[in-house]
Structure formats: structure tokens, C-alpha cells
Coordinates of C-alpha atoms and ligand atoms in Angstrom, one line a residue:
M46 CA -3.5 21.1 22.9
I47 CA -5.6 20.4 26.0
F48 CA -8.7 22.6 26.5
E49 CA -8.9 25.2 29.3
Q50 CA -10.4 23.8 32.5
S51 CA -13.5 25.9 32.1
E52 CA -14.1 24.6 28.6
L53 CA -13.6 21.0 29.8
D54 CA -16.1 21.6 32.6
N55 CA -18.6 22.8 30.1
W56 CA -18.3 19.7 28.0
V57 CA -18.5 17.4 31.0
Q58 CA -21.6 19.2 32.3
K59 CA -23.2 18.8 28.9
Y60 CA -22.1 15.2 28.5
P61 CA -21.5 13.5 31.9
L62 CA -20.2 10.3 30.3
L63 CA -17.2 12.4 29.2
D64 CA -16.0 12.5 32.8
N65 CA -15.7 8.7 32.7
I66 CA -14.0 8.8 29.4
I67 CA -11.5 11.4 30.6
Q68 CA -10.8 9.1 33.7
L69 CA -10.0 6.4 31.1
E70 CA -12.8 4.1 32.4
P71 CA -14.2 1.6 29.9
V72 CA -17.7 2.9 28.9
V73 CA -20.6 1.9 26.7
W74 CA -22.2 4.8 24.7
L75 CA -25.4 4.3 22.8
N76 CA -25.8 6.8 20.0
P77 CA -28.8 9.1 20.6
N78 CA -28.6 10.3 16.9
L79 CA -28.9 6.8 15.4
Q80 CA -31.4 7.2 12.5
K81 CA -33.8 4.8 10.9
M82 CA -32.8 4.1 7.3
N83 CA -36.0 5.7 5.9
E84 CA -35.4 8.8 8.0
I85 CA -32.0 9.5 6.4
S86 CA -32.5 11.9 3.5
S87 CA -29.0 11.9 2.0
L88 CA -25.4 10.8 2.7
P89 CA -22.3 11.8 0.9
V90 CA -22.1 8.2 -0.6
T91 CA -24.8 6.0 -2.0
K92 CA -25.6 2.3 -2.5
A93 CA -24.7 2.9 -6.2
D94 CA -21.3 4.1 -5.2
M95 CA -20.7 0.9 -3.3
E96 CA -21.9 -1.2 -6.2
N97 CA -19.5 0.7 -8.5
A98 CA -16.7 0.0 -6.1
A99 CA -17.6 -3.7 -6.2
E100 CA -17.3 -3.6 -10.0
L101 CA -13.9 -2.0 -9.8
W102 CA -12.7 -4.8 -7.6
Q103 CA -14.1 -7.2 -10.2
R104 CA -12.3 -5.5 -13.1
F105 CA -9.0 -5.8 -11.2
A106 CA -9.6 -9.5 -10.2
P107 CA -7.6 -10.9 -13.2
Y108 CA -4.7 -8.6 -12.3
L109 CA -4.7 -9.5 -8.6
A110 CA -4.9 -13.2 -9.4
K111 CA -1.9 -12.8 -11.6
V112 CA 0.4 -10.8 -9.3
F113 CA -0.6 -12.1 -5.9
P114 CA -0.7 -15.9 -6.3
E115 CA -2.4 -16.2 -2.9
T116 CA -5.6 -14.7 -4.5
K117 CA -5.7 -17.3 -7.3
K118 CA -8.0 -19.7 -5.5
T119 CA -10.6 -16.9 -5.1
N120 CA -10.0 -15.8 -8.7
G121 CA -8.5 -12.5 -7.6
I122 CA -11.2 -11.6 -5.1
I123 CA -9.7 -10.4 -1.8
E124 CA -12.0 -11.9 0.8
S125 CA -11.9 -13.5 4.2
P126 CA -13.8 -16.4 5.7
L127 CA -16.7 -16.1 8.1
R128 CA -16.2 -18.7 10.9
K129 CA -18.5 -19.8 13.7
I130 CA -16.6 -19.7 17.0
E131 CA -18.7 -21.8 19.3
K132 CA -15.8 -22.7 21.7
M133 CA -14.9 -19.0 22.1
K134 CA -18.6 -18.2 22.7
N135 CA -18.5 -20.6 25.6
E136 CA -15.3 -19.0 27.0
L137 CA -16.9 -15.6 26.8
N138 CA -20.0 -16.8 28.5
T139 CA -18.1 -18.4 31.3
K140 CA -15.1 -16.1 31.8
Y141 CA -16.8 -12.8 30.8
D142 CA -20.4 -13.6 31.7
S143 CA -21.3 -12.5 28.2
K144 CA -24.7 -14.1 28.1
I145 CA -24.6 -14.7 24.3
N146 CA -27.5 -16.9 23.4
G147 CA -27.5 -16.4 19.6
E148 CA -24.8 -17.4 17.1
L149 CA -21.3 -16.0 17.3
F150 CA -19.1 -15.6 14.2
L151 CA -15.7 -14.3 13.6
K152 CA -15.1 -12.4 10.3
C153 CA -11.5 -13.3 9.7
D154 CA -10.0 -10.3 8.0
N155 CA -6.7 -11.3 9.7
E156 CA -6.6 -13.8 6.9
L157 CA -7.1 -11.3 4.1
P158 CA -4.5 -11.8 1.3
I159 CA -1.9 -9.1 0.5
A160 CA -2.0 -7.1 3.7
G161 CA -3.2 -9.6 6.4
S162 CA -5.5 -6.9 7.8
I163 CA -8.7 -5.1 7.0
K164 CA -6.6 -2.5 5.2
A165 CA -6.5 -4.9 2.3
R166 CA -10.0 -3.6 1.6
G167 CA -9.7 0.2 1.8
G168 CA -6.0 0.7 1.1
V169 CA -5.8 -1.7 -1.9
Y170 CA -9.0 -0.3 -3.3
E171 CA -7.9 3.3 -3.2
V172 CA -4.6 2.5 -5.0
L173 CA -6.5 0.5 -7.7
Y174 CA -9.0 3.3 -8.1
Y175 CA -6.1 5.8 -8.7
A176 CA -4.3 3.5 -11.0
E177 CA -7.4 2.9 -13.1
K178 CA -8.1 6.6 -13.2
L179 CA -4.6 7.4 -14.6
A180 CA -4.7 4.5 -17.1
L181 CA -8.2 5.5 -18.4
E182 CA -7.1 9.2 -18.7
A183 CA -4.0 8.1 -20.6
G184 CA -6.1 5.9 -22.9
M185 CA -4.2 2.8 -21.9
V186 CA -7.3 0.7 -21.0
N187 CA -11.0 0.6 -21.4
K188 CA -13.2 -0.6 -18.5
D189 CA -14.1 -3.8 -20.4
D190 CA -10.5 -4.8 -21.1
D191 CA -8.7 -7.7 -19.3
Y192 CA -6.9 -5.8 -16.5
S193 CA -4.1 -8.3 -16.2
V194 CA -2.4 -5.8 -18.6
F195 CA -1.7 -3.8 -15.4
A196 CA 1.0 -6.3 -14.7
S197 CA 2.9 -5.4 -17.9
E198 CA 6.2 -3.6 -18.0
E199 CA 4.6 -0.8 -20.0
F200 CA 2.1 -0.1 -17.2
K201 CA 4.8 -0.3 -14.5
K202 CA 6.9 2.2 -16.4
F203 CA 3.9 4.5 -16.8
F204 CA 3.1 4.4 -13.0
S205 CA 6.7 5.0 -12.1
Q206 CA 6.2 8.6 -13.1
Y207 CA 3.7 9.0 -10.2
S208 CA 4.1 8.9 -6.4
I209 CA 1.7 7.9 -3.7
G210 CA 2.0 9.1 -0.1
V211 CA 0.2 7.8 3.0
G212 CA 0.4 8.5 6.7
S213 CA 0.0 5.4 8.8
T214 CA 0.5 3.8 12.2
G215 CA 1.4 0.6 10.2
N216 CA -1.3 -1.5 8.5
L217 CA -2.5 1.1 6.1
G218 CA 1.0 1.9 5.0
L219 CA 1.6 -1.9 4.5
S220 CA -1.4 -2.3 2.2
I221 CA -0.7 0.9 0.2
G222 CA 3.0 0.1 0.1
I223 CA 2.6 -3.4 -1.1
I224 CA 0.0 -2.8 -3.9
G225 CA 1.4 0.6 -4.8
A226 CA 5.0 -0.7 -5.3
K227 CA 3.6 -3.8 -7.2
L228 CA 1.9 -1.5 -9.7
G229 CA 5.1 0.5 -10.1
F230 CA 4.3 3.6 -8.1
H231 CA 6.8 5.4 -5.9
V232 CA 5.3 4.9 -2.5
S233 CA 6.2 7.0 0.6
V234 CA 4.9 5.9 3.9
Y235 CA 4.9 8.5 6.7
M236 CA 4.9 6.7 10.0
S237 CA 4.8 7.7 13.7
S238 CA 8.0 6.7 15.4
D239 CA 6.1 4.1 17.6
A240 CA 5.2 2.1 14.4
K241 CA 6.6 -1.4 14.7
Q242 CA 10.0 -2.1 13.3
W243 CA 8.9 -5.2 11.4
K244 CA 6.3 -3.2 9.5
K245 CA 9.0 -0.7 8.4
D246 CA 11.3 -3.5 7.4
L247 CA 8.6 -5.2 5.4
L248 CA 7.8 -2.0 3.6
L249 CA 11.4 -1.3 2.7
A250 CA 11.6 -4.9 1.4
K251 CA 8.6 -4.3 -0.8
G252 CA 10.2 -1.2 -2.3
A253 CA 8.5 1.6 -0.5
T254 CA 10.2 4.5 1.2
V255 CA 9.6 5.0 5.0
H256 CA 9.6 8.4 6.6
E257 CA 9.5 8.5 10.4
F258 CA 8.0 11.2 12.6
K259 CA 8.3 11.9 16.2
G260 CA 5.0 12.6 17.8
D261 CA 1.8 10.8 16.9
F262 CA 0.0 9.6 13.9
G263 CA -1.8 12.9 13.3
E264 CA 1.6 14.6 12.8
A265 CA 2.8 11.9 10.4
I266 CA -0.4 12.4 8.3
F267 CA 0.1 16.2 8.4
A268 CA 3.7 16.0 7.2
G269 CA 2.9 13.3 4.6
R270 CA 0.0 15.4 3.1
Q271 CA 2.3 18.4 2.8
Q272 CA 5.2 16.6 1.2
T273 CA 3.1 14.6 -1.2
K274 CA 1.2 17.7 -2.4
D275 CA 4.5 19.5 -3.1
N276 CA 5.0 16.9 -5.8
S277 CA 2.9 17.6 -8.9
N278 CA 2.6 13.9 -9.7
G279 CA 1.8 13.0 -6.1
Y280 CA -1.4 11.4 -4.7
F281 CA -2.0 11.4 -1.0
V282 CA -4.2 8.6 0.6
D283 CA -5.8 10.6 3.4
D284 CA -6.9 8.4 6.2
E285 CA -8.5 11.4 7.9
D286 CA -10.8 12.2 5.0
S287 CA -11.0 9.5 2.3
K288 CA -14.1 8.6 0.4
H289 CA -12.3 5.9 -1.6
L290 CA -10.9 4.1 1.4
F291 CA -14.5 4.2 2.8
L292 CA -16.0 2.7 -0.4
G293 CA -13.3 0.0 -0.6
Y294 CA -14.3 -1.1 2.9
S295 CA -18.0 -0.9 2.2
V296 CA -17.9 -3.7 -0.4
A297 CA -17.3 -6.2 2.5
A298 CA -21.0 -5.9 3.2
I299 CA -22.0 -7.3 -0.3
R300 CA -19.7 -10.2 0.3
L301 CA -20.9 -10.8 3.8
E302 CA -24.5 -11.0 2.7
K303 CA -23.5 -13.9 0.5
Q304 CA -21.6 -15.6 3.2
L305 CA -24.5 -15.4 5.6
Q306 CA -26.8 -16.9 3.0
E307 CA -24.3 -19.8 2.5
Q308 CA -24.3 -20.4 6.3
N309 CA -28.2 -20.2 6.3
V310 CA -28.2 -17.2 8.6
L311 CA -31.4 -15.2 8.4
V312 CA -31.4 -11.5 9.0
D313 CA -34.8 -9.8 9.5
K314 CA -36.8 -8.1 12.2
D315 CA -37.0 -11.3 14.4
H316 CA -33.4 -12.2 13.6
P317 CA -31.2 -9.1 14.3
L318 CA -27.6 -9.0 13.2
F319 CA -25.1 -7.4 15.6
V320 CA -21.6 -6.4 14.2
Y321 CA -18.7 -5.3 16.4
L322 CA -15.9 -3.4 14.6
P323 CA -12.5 -2.2 16.0
C324 CA -12.2 1.5 15.3
G325 CA -9.2 3.8 14.6
V326 CA -10.0 6.9 12.5
G327 CA -13.4 5.2 11.8
G328 CA -12.9 4.6 8.1
S329 CA -13.0 0.8 8.1
P330 CA -15.8 0.4 10.7
G331 CA -17.7 3.3 9.1
G332 CA -17.5 1.9 5.6
I333 CA -18.5 -1.5 6.6
A334 CA -21.4 -0.2 8.7
F335 CA -22.5 1.9 5.8
G336 CA -22.5 -1.1 3.5
L337 CA -24.3 -3.3 5.9
K338 CA -27.0 -0.7 6.5
Q339 CA -27.6 -0.5 2.7
I340 CA -28.2 -4.2 2.6
F341 CA -29.8 -5.1 6.0
G342 CA -31.3 -1.7 6.9
D343 CA -32.5 -1.3 10.5
N344 CA -32.1 -5.1 11.2
V345 CA -28.3 -4.7 11.5
H346 CA -26.8 -3.0 14.6
C347 CA -23.2 -1.9 14.2
F348 CA -21.0 -1.1 17.2
F349 CA -17.5 0.3 17.2
V350 CA -14.8 -0.4 19.8
E351 CA -11.9 1.8 20.8
P352 CA -9.2 1.7 23.5
T353 CA -9.8 3.7 26.6
H354 CA -6.7 5.7 25.7
S355 CA -7.7 6.5 22.1
P356 CA -11.5 7.1 22.0
A357 CA -11.2 9.4 19.0
V358 CA -14.5 8.6 17.3
L359 CA -16.3 8.4 20.6
V360 CA -15.4 11.9 21.7
G361 CA -16.1 13.1 18.2
L362 CA -19.6 11.7 18.0
L363 CA -20.5 12.2 21.6
T364 CA -19.7 15.9 21.5
G365 CA -20.9 16.2 17.9
E366 CA -17.7 18.0 17.1
K367 CA -16.3 15.1 15.0
E368 CA -12.9 15.8 13.4
K369 CA -12.8 19.2 15.1
V370 CA -11.8 17.6 18.4
C371 CA -9.1 15.1 19.3
V372 CA -8.5 13.0 22.4
Q373 CA -5.6 15.1 23.5
N374 CA -8.0 18.1 23.8
F375 CA -9.5 16.2 26.7
G376 CA -6.2 15.3 28.3
I377 CA -6.3 11.7 27.0
D378 CA -2.8 10.5 25.9
N379 CA -3.6 8.3 22.8
L380 CA -1.1 5.6 24.0
T381 CA -2.3 2.1 23.3
E382 CA -0.8 -1.2 22.2
G383 CA -3.7 -1.7 19.8
D384 CA -1.9 -0.9 16.6
G385 CA -4.4 0.6 14.1
L386 CA -6.5 1.9 16.9
A387 CA -3.9 4.4 18.2
V388 CA -5.7 7.4 16.6
G389 CA -6.4 10.7 18.3
R390 CA -8.7 12.4 15.8
P391 CA -11.6 10.8 13.8
S392 CA -11.9 10.8 10.0
C393 CA -13.9 13.7 8.8
F394 CA -15.6 11.8 5.9
A395 CA -16.4 8.7 7.9
S396 CA -17.7 10.5 11.0
S397 CA -20.3 12.5 9.1
I398 CA -21.9 9.2 8.0
S399 CA -21.3 7.1 11.1
E400 CA -23.0 9.6 13.4
K401 CA -26.3 8.5 11.8
L402 CA -25.6 4.8 11.4
V403 CA -23.6 3.5 14.3
S404 CA -25.7 2.1 17.2
G405 CA -23.0 2.8 19.8
I406 CA -19.4 2.7 20.8
Y407 CA -17.7 0.9 23.8
T408 CA -14.2 1.3 25.0
M409 CA -11.8 -1.2 26.7
E410 CA -8.4 -1.5 28.3
D411 CA -5.3 -2.8 26.6
D412 CA -4.9 -5.7 29.0
E413 CA -8.2 -7.1 27.9
L414 CA -7.0 -7.2 24.3
F415 CA -4.1 -9.5 25.3
K416 CA -6.4 -11.7 27.4
L417 CA -8.8 -12.2 24.5
L418 CA -5.9 -12.9 22.2
A419 CA -4.8 -15.8 24.4
L420 CA -8.4 -17.1 25.0
L421 CA -9.1 -17.1 21.2
A422 CA -5.8 -18.8 20.4
D423 CA -6.5 -21.5 23.1
S424 CA -10.1 -22.1 22.2
E425 CA -10.1 -21.8 18.4
G426 CA -6.5 -21.8 17.4
I427 CA -6.9 -18.4 15.7
H428 CA -4.1 -15.8 16.2
L429 CA -5.1 -12.2 15.9
E430 CA -3.2 -9.0 16.6
P431 CA -4.2 -7.3 19.8
S432 CA -6.4 -4.6 18.3
A433 CA -8.3 -7.2 16.3
T434 CA -9.6 -9.0 19.4
S435 CA -11.5 -5.9 20.7
G436 CA -14.8 -6.9 19.2
L437 CA -15.0 -10.1 21.1
I438 CA -16.4 -8.6 24.3
G439 CA -18.9 -6.6 22.2
P440 CA -21.8 -9.1 22.5
G441 CA -21.5 -9.2 26.3
Q442 CA -21.2 -5.4 26.5
I443 CA -24.2 -4.6 24.4
L444 CA -26.5 -7.4 25.7
A445 CA -25.9 -6.0 29.2
S446 CA -26.7 -2.5 28.1
E447 CA -30.1 -0.7 27.7
Y448 CA -29.8 -1.1 23.9
V449 CA -31.7 -4.3 23.5
K450 CA -34.6 -3.2 25.7
E451 CA -34.8 0.2 24.1
K452 CA -35.0 -1.3 20.6
N453 CA -37.2 -4.1 21.8
L454 CA -35.0 -6.8 20.1
N455 CA -35.4 -10.5 20.3
T456 CA -31.8 -11.6 21.0
S457 CA -32.4 -15.3 21.3
Q458 CA -32.4 -15.5 17.5
A459 CA -29.6 -12.9 17.0
T460 CA -26.4 -13.4 15.1
H461 CA -23.3 -11.7 16.4
I462 CA -20.3 -11.0 14.1
V463 CA -17.0 -10.0 15.6
W464 CA -14.8 -8.3 13.0
A465 CA -11.2 -9.6 13.4
T466 CA -9.3 -6.9 11.7
G467 CA -5.7 -8.1 11.5
G468 CA -2.9 -10.5 12.4
A469 CA -1.6 -12.6 9.5
L470 CA 1.6 -10.6 9.0
V471 CA 2.6 -10.3 12.6
P472 CA 6.0 -12.0 13.1
K473 CA 5.9 -15.3 15.1
E474 CA 8.1 -13.9 17.9
D475 CA 5.8 -10.9 18.4
M476 CA 2.7 -13.1 18.3
K477 CA 4.3 -15.4 20.9
R478 CA 5.0 -12.4 23.2
F479 CA 1.4 -11.1 22.8
Y480 CA 0.1 -14.6 23.7
E481 CA 2.3 -15.0 26.7
K482 CA 1.3 -11.6 28.0
G483 CA -2.4 -12.5 27.6
Q484 CA -1.8 -15.8 29.4
S485 CA -0.1 -14.1 32.3
L486 CA -3.1 -11.8 32.7
L487 CA -5.8 -14.5 32.6
Ligands
PLP507 C1 -6.8 0.3 10.7 C2 -7.2 -0.8 11.6 C3 -8.4 -0.7 12.3 C4 -9.4 0.5 12.3 O1 -9.7 1.1 11.0 P1 -9.9 2.6 10.9 O2 -10.3 2.9 9.5 O3 -8.6 3.3 11.3 O4 -11.0 3.0 11.8 C5 -8.8 -1.8 13.1 N1 -8.0 -2.8 13.3 C6 -6.8 -3.0 12.6 C7 -6.0 -4.2 12.8 C8 -6.4 -1.9 11.8 O5 -5.2 -2.0 11.1

């Protein structure tokens, strides 16, 4: 799996930062291939695709409101609040010397209904997309019907002829398992053996089947893909190469634009927007960055964050090899407590887009995740899962880098959004353990 020494030496010579990455040091990488929006000739998805995805969400809103009562108050729209975190900003400025002078917000996807994580965007979307496709082909609905019919026994019986497979470290499996089983599909979730027991238990309780694999997430995906495709009525949600997951995530940008307007936040040349996104295969941060770029153009600056032990998208973009390399090729072990970020190989689909749109990527150590978790809980009373805290040091990291100078940005009027990607479904005892660990490290 690991490259020959001579090959490693060649890569390091070409990209010296790779040496630090291999040594597992936290790094900040600024993307030399970032393009201005008017320089990009074409991408595999368009703004129209994103708008179509938003319409699909709208068509399913009556169904979601009916079967997931927690979405009733938003009329079946799965969305999370945008909260100003002034107290945490002060903590970051004092404890981390972050020097944040603009506004700091937390995008609370940890509160997303159904899956309690950002996967409620991509995962739920792809299953709805597939369900609609089957129902349209069977002549069971028209796009202007009331989709609450999807909750009927007739539809459930129809979908029970089909199966959906997904490989997952946890959260994606939860979102696909919950929505898939609700619609009536047979759902098989292929998990790496290090996936948390409570996630497996919850999936079983929702009616999904769990298959465990030794080895890592990449192997679980590989096996899941094979076994699902052996079944003629099987559909595989492929985290390593999915356009639909990507589009499901992208719709967050349309919603965020509205939330920023509601909070009277201006985004233009003199008021830049910085967004910090935890990154696993790169689908969720890539989809959201794509959407934000469609709306705010060059005035939004998107940064991804990965654990020092799982810098999959970083090595993919830095070398330009994208999904053709994995962290293990460079002798990096892909062991991290950041669930959802423990990914060795980047998404093929998302990387081809992110390589032009992401401003940079930074990495961080696991211990920092727990410290930030405890700091946020104490200062704001918000409880995230460890991986979801990783964006919090983003403003400090980027403000201290060359980026702001290179781009000649006025950061005194900047807005920083840290994307909190998960946490709501974490059992209380686990959350307590995370918090105590963070406390002990502070
Ligand atoms: C999945 C996940 C991510 C990263 O999303 P990718 O599409 O894998 O890049 C980040 N945080 C949490 C909590 C996740 O579950």
C-alpha cells in the first residue's frame, strides 16, 4: 500500500509540505489552483442542478413533515440554525490567540432533524432522489402531486422490492438507513469495524441491516459496492463518487444566503465571508463550497479541515492525484477519533470540483477536537461530536496565514462561519466522556 521510498522522495521533493504532512504535523495549505469564478469554464454540476435539487427538497417537504414530526415546525424543510457565538469567539481569541475581529457564527448542522448531522443533507437527498425516480418511472406520481403519498402503504410496498446499500463510517449510514427504511427500502449499511456500537444499534432499531468489515472505510465501501451491484434491484450510494450526495449538500448554500440576510450580514468585496468545513471524503464540504461559490462568487472563501492522521483530500489536491492516492500510500495510518473524518481516500466527484474552489485546507490533532468540544460546551452550552468542532480554529489559522495578505482582504468587516457538522444523536454517556477528555486536556 505504501509507496516505494524513491517515489515518496520524489513527491516530497516536488511538494515539500508533504514532508510535514507525513510527519503528522498540523499544516495550513493554501490552494495554488484556486480559480476566480469567471475563469472557470465548466464544472460537472451547474447552478441549475443545485436549484433543481432545492426543488426536489421542496416537493418532498409535505412527506417529511408527515413522517418526521420534528420537521413539522419548518414545514418539512430540513435546516439548521445559524448562531452567533460571541463567547466562544472570546475564548478562541484568548486561549488560541485567534485574532478574530469580524463576526463569528456557528452553522448548527448538529441540530439537523432526522440524522443529527450534515448527512441529513446529502444522504437524505440521494435516497429521496432515487425514490422519486422509481415512482416517476412506475407512473405512481407526477412532480406536481402532493408527495405525502410517499408515506402510504402502497408506496412502502412498492419500495420494498428495492434495496439500497451504503458504505459508511457511521453518520452517512445513519441518514441513509433512517430515511431508506422509512420509505420502505431494504437498506444494507457496510461499516468498518471501528464504527461506534450505538450507531450500529440505532440502525438495527430503524430496520436497516448492518454488515461489518475489518479494515477501514475504503474496504467497507468496496465490499458494499460489489454486494449491492450483485442485486439487480440494488442501488449503491457511493460516498467516493456521488453527484447526488454533492447536490444534496449544495442546497445548504441557498438556505444560508437567506439566513445571512435575516441576520443583516452583508457579503461583498469589502465584507468577505470565510467558511470552515470539516472534511472526510470531501463531499459535504465540497458540495457546500460549490453552492456558496455559485451565490457569493469570489467573496466567499471556503476552507476544509482534516485530522493530521486522515488528510485524504489534502494529499489528493496537493499532489493533484485526487482519488488516485490515499493517505496510506504516504505511510499515514488514517486513525482518528473524528468520526466522519476518518477517510483515507478522497471522493472522485467532489475533488474534481473542490480543486478549483477551495481556498485551502488545514489539519489538526485529535486532542484539539476534544479541547474545543469542552470549550464550546462551557462557553455556549452547545454540544458537538469531536469531528464537528474542527472548524473552530479555522479563523485563527487562516488569519495567521499568508492568505489574507495575498488576497488583499479587509478582515475587520469579515464574517466567519464554522460549520458544526454533527452531534445530536451522540448518546449522553459518550458525550460526557468526550467532554471530560477535553476538560482534562485544557
Ligand atoms: C461525514 C461527515 C463529515 C465530512 O463529510 P464528507 O462528505 O465525508 O467530507 C464531517 N463531519 C461529520 C460529523 C460527518 O459525519
